[in-house]
Each structure stands twice: as C-alpha cells, then as structure tokens.
Amino acid sequence: MNAMFRISGAGRLSQAKTASFTFDDKSYIGIEGDTLASALLANGVHLVGRSFKYHRPRGVLSAGAEEPNALVQIVRDDARKTPNVRATVQELYDGLTAHSQNRWPSLAFDVGAVNDVASPLFSAGFYYKTFMWPKSAWKNLYEPKIRAAAGLGVSPDQPDPDHYASRYAHCEVLVLGGGAAGIAAALAAAETGVRVILADEQAEFGGSLRFESGARIDDQDGYAWAQGAIAKLKAMDNVRVLSRTTAFGYYAQNFVGLVERVSDHLKNPGHDLARERLWQVRAGRVVIATGAIERHMVFANNDRPGVMLASAARTYLNHFGVAVGRNVGVYTANDSAYAAAIDLKKAGVNIAAIVDLRDNPAGPAIDEARALGIEINFGRAVVSAGGKLRVSSMTVQPKNGGGGRTIPVDAILMSAGWTPSVHLFSQSRGKVAFNDETKRFVPGTYAQDCVSVGACNGTDGLDATVDEAYAAGAKAAKEAGGKAGKGAKPKVDAGESWSRGMLGAAPGAGPGTTVKAFVDFQNDVTAKDIRQAVHEGMRSIEHVKRFTTNGMATDQGKTSNMHGLAIAADELGKPIPQVGLTTFRAPYTPVTFGSIVGHARGALFDPTRRTATHGWAASQGAVFEDVGHWKRAWYFPRAGEDMHAAVNRECVTVRKVGGLFDASTLGKIEVVGPDAAKFMELLYTNPWEKLETGRCRYGIMLREDGFIYDDGVVGRLAPDRFHVTTTTGGAPRVMNHMEDYLQTEFPHLNVWLTSITEQWAVIAVQGPKSRDIIAPLVEGIDMSDEAMPHMSVREGKICGVPTRLFRMSFTGERGFEVNVPADYGEAVWEALWAEGQKHGATAYGTETMHVLRAEKGYIIVGQDTDGTVTPNDAGLDWAVGKKKTDFVGIRGLTRPDLVAKGRKQLVGLKTKDPKVVLEEGAQIVTDPKQPIPMKMIGHVTSSYWSENCGRSIALALVAGGRDRMGETLYVPMPNGTIEVEITGMVFVDEKGERLNG
Amino acid sequence: MLLIRCPYCEEERPELEFRNAGEAHIARPTNIAAESDDDFEKFFFIRANPKGVIYERWRHIHGCARFFNAVRDTVTDKFVMTYKAGEPKPAKLPGASK
C-alpha cells in the first residue's frame, strides 16, 4: 500500500519495503530509505512544526542538513528523546516515533500562535528592550516564561544510555563531501596509492546527483555512476569511505573533526553499536567538496507549509519518489527551479505556473518547460502565499507593481540561487572573496593545505566540476607523496549548470513593507527585522546578526545569511563586500555532547589514584575524600560514630597512644648527583650543604617572586642523594619547576631528578607509642633517641623489606614515617596495624591529620597560604638561609611590597566562646559596627574543633597579625558577629617536648 | 590541535603531549640578589605578548620531558620553527623573506 503522494515508478527506493512510523501519535507508512521528511511528505503531511518565536506553522523547506523548519523530537524510550532532529536528515526505520515541537495543545491549534498576531511587539531587539525593568523580574519571571514559550524541543531528563566511540585517523588526502566533485577527487587521489578518507553527511553518496536527472557520467545516470565509483573506492585498501559522516569542524594544521552517525538510522541498534563515532583526522591535504545550498525567495508568508526549495522538491521526486503537491507553483530568480518544474510535470504533477523575476531569460530549461506547456510569467513576483497550515495560493504581480492575480496551488517551489558552502574553508581560516558578477562569496586566500572544488568553489557545471575536482585530487595526492595515478578521469556526458540568482528581499517585501517575509526561518527573522536593525543604528553585520539573531539558530544561517547580508547592505547603501560576512564557526551542524565526550564519562572521566592501603581502609569502613586524583581515607568511623565523633576519638588516641596514617600521596622526588646539594640550595630557601647524611630538614620552596610555592621534609640519604617530599597536590608542579630550572637555568649542575611518589608507600606512625609499634618489625636500624633523633632518616628493613625510615612528625608527637616499596605497602601496614592494636593505637584519616597539625600550628601550603604569602608572613623566616647568596625567590623576597609593614601574617585565633567553630574563609574586621562594606583585615584559613584542647582552634591571615597578640577582633557572619582573640599558632605543647615524649 | 616538532625527539607530535612554558630567551640574572627593583620587574613581570611572531618555551612533558624553544605566530598559530633550549635566538626565520 503506497502513501498518497508516492509516485509509482519514480525515485530509487524499493517501494515494497515498507516501514511504519508515528508522528504526533498518528501512524503512517513509509518505505526503507526514506527520511522522516520524505515519508511525511509521501503521506501528504507538510505541517511538521511551529516556529521558535511566532509559533507559525512550518513545513519542510529542504531535503538536507540546512533544514531550519522541520525539527522534531525522536523518541526511542524514556532516556532517548532527542530534540531538534532535522526530519530531512533522520532516516526512517520501522517503528520510528516522532513528535512535533514548540506547540500546545496541538500542532494544528497552538495557543502560542497568538505571538504571530502580536508580532509587532516581538520585532528585532524585542527582548533587549522589553524585559529590562524591573531588573529582578528577568531571573524570576521573564526568563522562565520566555524559555517555556520559546523552547526548541525538550531535553531528555535521564542519563544518556548510549555510548559513543572515538577514533584518530591519519591520511594523505581527506575529501569532504561525496557528490560528483568529492568522488572525482577521491578517485584521482586513491589511484596514486596514498591513504584517502572520503566523508559525506548523507546515507548515500552522490550529493546533487540525487536530484539532477540530467546528469550523465561515463555513459550512466549520474547517481548510478556515483554508486559505482563508491563501490570501487570501498574496495581499495588505501581508501576509507565514511557515509552519514559530517565534517563539523576544521582546525589548525589540517585537523578535521568528523562525526559519524552509526546507529540513529537503525530500528534496533543494540548496545554493541556506538550511537555516534567521533573521527579526529589529521590530513596531509584536504579537498573541500561541500557543494552549494539553494536559497529561498524572501516574500510574504514564504514560510507556509508547502513552500520549499525547488531542489528539495526534485530530491523528493527523483530520489524518494514523492510528489510534494498535486498543483505546484514555482517562484524563481534563476534557471534551476525550471528543472524541478520539468521533472514534476513529467511525473504527472500539474505545474500551475512558473513565476520568474527575471525579465527575459532564455535557455534550454526555459524552452523545455515551455514545450511541456507550462505557464511561464517573466518579470513577475510572488508577493504573498495564501493559506495557513498549508499553502493554498500564490499572489502574482508584475515585479514593479500593478494588478495581481491569485493562483491556487498546494505547494510553491522557490529558488533564489545557490550559495557556495564555504563553511569549512572559512573555518580553516581561509579568506572568502566576493564575486560581484555571480553575487557570491567563494574561497579566496587559503590559510592551510586545502583546496575547494566544485560548487563550493563557485565552479558551475558538472563537466567543469569533475575536471577541477579530479585534477585537484591528483595534485593533492602528489603533494602528499603519492605516485602518478593510472586511472581515467570520469567523462561527463551531460550535466546541469546554473549560477545566477538574487540576494535579499523580493518585490513586495522590500523597504517600507512590513510583511512577514522570512529571511531566517529557524529564528523567525524577517526582512523588516534586518532593516529595523540598521535603522536602530547597527552598522556592522556582526551587530545586525546579534540584534536580529539572524543566522544564529542551530542551522547557522545556511539559507539565510546571504539574504540577511544583502538586505543590510542595501539598507546601509554599501556594496556587499564592504559590509562583510559574519564568521563561520564550528560546528557545521549540531554535534551531540556524547560524541565529543566519547568514553570519558563516569568512572572513565578522570583517572582515580588509590594508595596501597586503599583496600584495607575500605574494609575498615573508612570514608574517603578526593584529593586531586587521589582517594584518601578521610576518617575511620566505628559503629555509631559520626564524622565528628570519629575524628575526636582519632585525635585523642594519637596523642595518648598512637595512630597509623597513610601518607603515600605526598609527592616524593629523588634528587641525585654530584651537584645535588648545590641544586637543593638553589631550589629551596634553606641551607643544605651542611645537612648531615641521615638527617632531615623542613624545606620551603619559593617562586622567583618570593611567595611560598611548596614545602616538605627532605632527608639526605647520602652526600649526593636527597629524598624530597612535596605536598600531595603540588607534586607534579614541583617536579616541573625543578626540571625547568635544572634544564634551562642551571644546566651546568650534574643532577638527576626522579619522581618516586608511586614507588614508595608511606605509613606515618605517630604518637607516644610509635617507636614501640615499629621497633619489633625493624631490622638494622637503632631507633633510640641518641642514634635516631627527631628529623633523621635511616635505611634498613622492616618486615624483611627495604625501608627508608624517617623520624619526623606532622602531629607534634614522637613520630615516624615508614617508606616501603609500594607493592609491600599493604602488608607492612597490616603488620604495623597488628602491632598498634597491642597498644590501642588507631588508624586515622586526613581530617584528623589536619586537626593535629593545626593544633601544632603547622601550615598546609595552599590552605594557609594562597600564593601571596612569604615565609615571613607564615612565621617561617627561620627556614630562610640568611647567609645564602642565591636561591629561587631570593630577590623577590626583598621587593618593596614584600618587606612593607602591615602585611597579612599567619596567627592563631581563639573564639571567645570556645564552643564556636569558625568557618574557613570567614572575613575578619576590627570594628563590627562599621558600615557595610566593611574593611576586612584578614580571613580564617584553617578552623577545627580540637578535642585535645577542649575548644575550637583556628589559623588566620591577619594584617599586622603578630603585633596584635591578645587583641580582640570580629568575624561578622550572617547570623551574628563572632568575637575572636589573636593568639600564637601553637595550641598544644608549645615547647615541643612531646616530639621526644 | 596543533602539531609541534620536538627538537629532541626530532618529530612532530600532537599538542596534547606538550605544555607551554611562557616567553623564551629571558635569562635569570647570575647575580639576581643584586638586581634593582626595575630590572627585577623587567625580568620577572614584563612580557612582550606580541601580535605576530613570538619566541616561547614549550615542554614535551608527556614525551621526552625536555624544555625547548619555539617560534610561533600568535595570529595564525603556525609554528615557524623549534630549537633546543640554550640555543641562541635564530637570526633569520625560515621563510621570512620580507
């Protein structure tokens, strides 16, 4: 059973293979190979959507990617509801479900269409002018209402269940576009043996050959030739042929992004197939063969369903076997619409009349139309289309005015001429040039190794196109290293050719008129809107574009840009090239986020780093926090404990007995070589030459500007070997900083740097019992205070494996850090844990580590410093070698601002009410009664509840802080001001006796 | 994505492998502690930021890890040439006839 407008014997689809689908819940029958648009048209459905702003009924304008009107929502299931799918691109599959968009309650009766009646209110710049006052209403009232009324489809509300593939590819010649030009270029290039990739956005290759019934190449119908050539290319090992693949972006150095729609056309894609595949292609040479796009005529009500591009009607007839109407009018300013009229007439469709704006055109197409008995009107214009949900008539007048007549039609085919698709050329940063004779922009100056061929290069005629493309393909291949080809150039026996046409508003829609003659269908921009923008002072085409939104919809103005430009130029009284073209930007057609993201989502979005004890910590119920890429145990709650209770217990236990903490994430760098000490002298503020082997020192690294960059404990393992630790987050940048200086400023130093962060697992054992916990497991190291004092490092064995055993403390207690090869980390941890259990030690996480170090006033770089803090500001002047003559940052430290009085200094804070815990980042003022905005003199950098102190503690950067000891300051918060007292930074064991306790 | 030739690896590699490291040919003064405020400002803070040809440092951080110098046009993003760290600023650029 064929649909009403399917013409038996016409088109290339097998009419026996039917596919059922629904549109707005009504069932229809199409055939395999249809697009949704062709299947709807076959069923006589022209009304497919409502426009963005005015909610005007809209039909199918085109048969390709340039479609601005026929946007639908394709629904596969609850999670797969793709909005704004162009019905002209979506291939039909059995069971396809589509819905129209932007209408309520129904497509035929849409309440929002009141906007059309009220359209004088909604002209260009409407939003800017109308919704300005009151300011608050924009966020709460205007924007939500406008968004609801002007939606373009509905986003899916569930995570995308599909997956998306990604490939990199390299080739000598990349051909973009698989029409006659692209195929000819690919053949020529492929014959030389180089790697060729040919991509086309359509399901089948052929481009304009899909509708050009007059084309014959190598003694075949043009489209048949294309299929044969593609089969030949596919059979070649050096050629990759990609259909349903859009080149959406042209980037630097011939890097081109392609997106291949892998399974959107399938009834049951299954989960094995990706939905789309992103190709990132690096090509030696690129041949751009992207063709041209037909323009519509700009006249009143040119958006009525049934009004469409002439070439689209030809495509629907010659490829899909669908007649777009039974009584069709034609409105043209060039020859190409004649071919549509002739093809339809021959297929039995009545052509009511051809209306040609030109005065006395002549040529074979006109002769043939006349011979077929079609009424032709020269020098006349269609000034209005009648009908609402479907065009019902066209009103024809002499183009310079005068009496008109109304001709009943059920479709109008229009052609204002062809616009070369220079999008990708322009994206390659090539400069377009305006050809005044043919009134079109064509590629001018090239910026990359590419060449445009065929219609996108302004080359008219199939013969010339194939010549040009074949030569360009051969040349590109040769330049990219190919040998001479042996093939023969395709022979064009017959082809079609046209180029002229018109730009801008047609008669009846010109200056002084207020009719709705649409320039940009998707954004509802009329000729009047463009003129109004100029009247209101927009001079640059970029301003006109933004004020009117012309060309800013998802179709990127493929049909509208040239008309809009011409109308603006006319109104400005300037020639087109002086007004200039707006910039073409990627993507050429909308690209899904899925294809860009590929597999990089969920767990694969970013790498996760886990320490050797991760599994053990997880089995103990640890709660983890993200620190950079690392997962770190945050705290270890026992049954019934919340975070607060767990941290309090951990803090107290460490100071009373001991605790185990995984410090593996700290950055570790081994600095080795005869000049290692010299290098350390230059990179850190501290003196290193005299540090004895086996001893450690807390080091500070500055940037050249004198601000703290990183810190960490450094152990000297040998005269020529330092084990440097860095902050967890700072490890990569410290390594880079060291390499930079070593390679470029101090290349005379004989030093080797190695990142050893992941080679060593680090188990901190802290607390009065720490030595008792470790000692039973250690061989070959005397751990007595005399033999191994605080801040020393020894090499030996623990649990039978090598260790670098540091005696150091980030808690203020006697403490050790056990470094073992990472593979042994978990086993050594478990052994230490078993020992610790005998004493009642705890495992503790990063939160307890933070509290314990704050109790001692130990800073964390990046939390208590922010890149504008000097060692002096942080109270660490003692770590700067006073006798040193050079280190990175030495000059920065003496900059006037860095030695000025009143700098913010790190101090301790105690709240007057010990139970109140300050918020980190809270601002500090001297007088809470001063008017807002208050003068802030500092901020809280660290703040915790300290169970060991039985009160809250905090660190803060305060202007002139060290001169304010004992002073009362204020922290204004939303629910009241908090009184604080400035104190020293050490809250526990000020004398440091517990380090040996 | 740019292709950048690493002068140590002697081949073009994708931009993903590299990291920019700021303007090139700014040597750290040998006696930096004695620099005047003005000279230190020029050395540390002031950069040419040209429209056109820039001499800059790159690091092949995910490759050989070496720092090297490059000449790049900031308008077209085209690399004119790359050369090893420590080599002098090229007197004449390839292809620069005018």
XYZ file of C-alpha atoms in Angstrom, chain A residues 48 641 649 845 886-887 962 964 967 980:
10
model
C 5.575 19.428 10.911
C 30.170 7.250 65.219
C 38.473 9.794 69.030
C 42.477 9.823 58.160
C 71.218 32.788 45.803
C 68.090 30.704 45.716
C 51.921 39.251 65.032
C 48.092 42.123 67.545
C 43.749 41.761 70.542
C 37.886 36.207 68.484
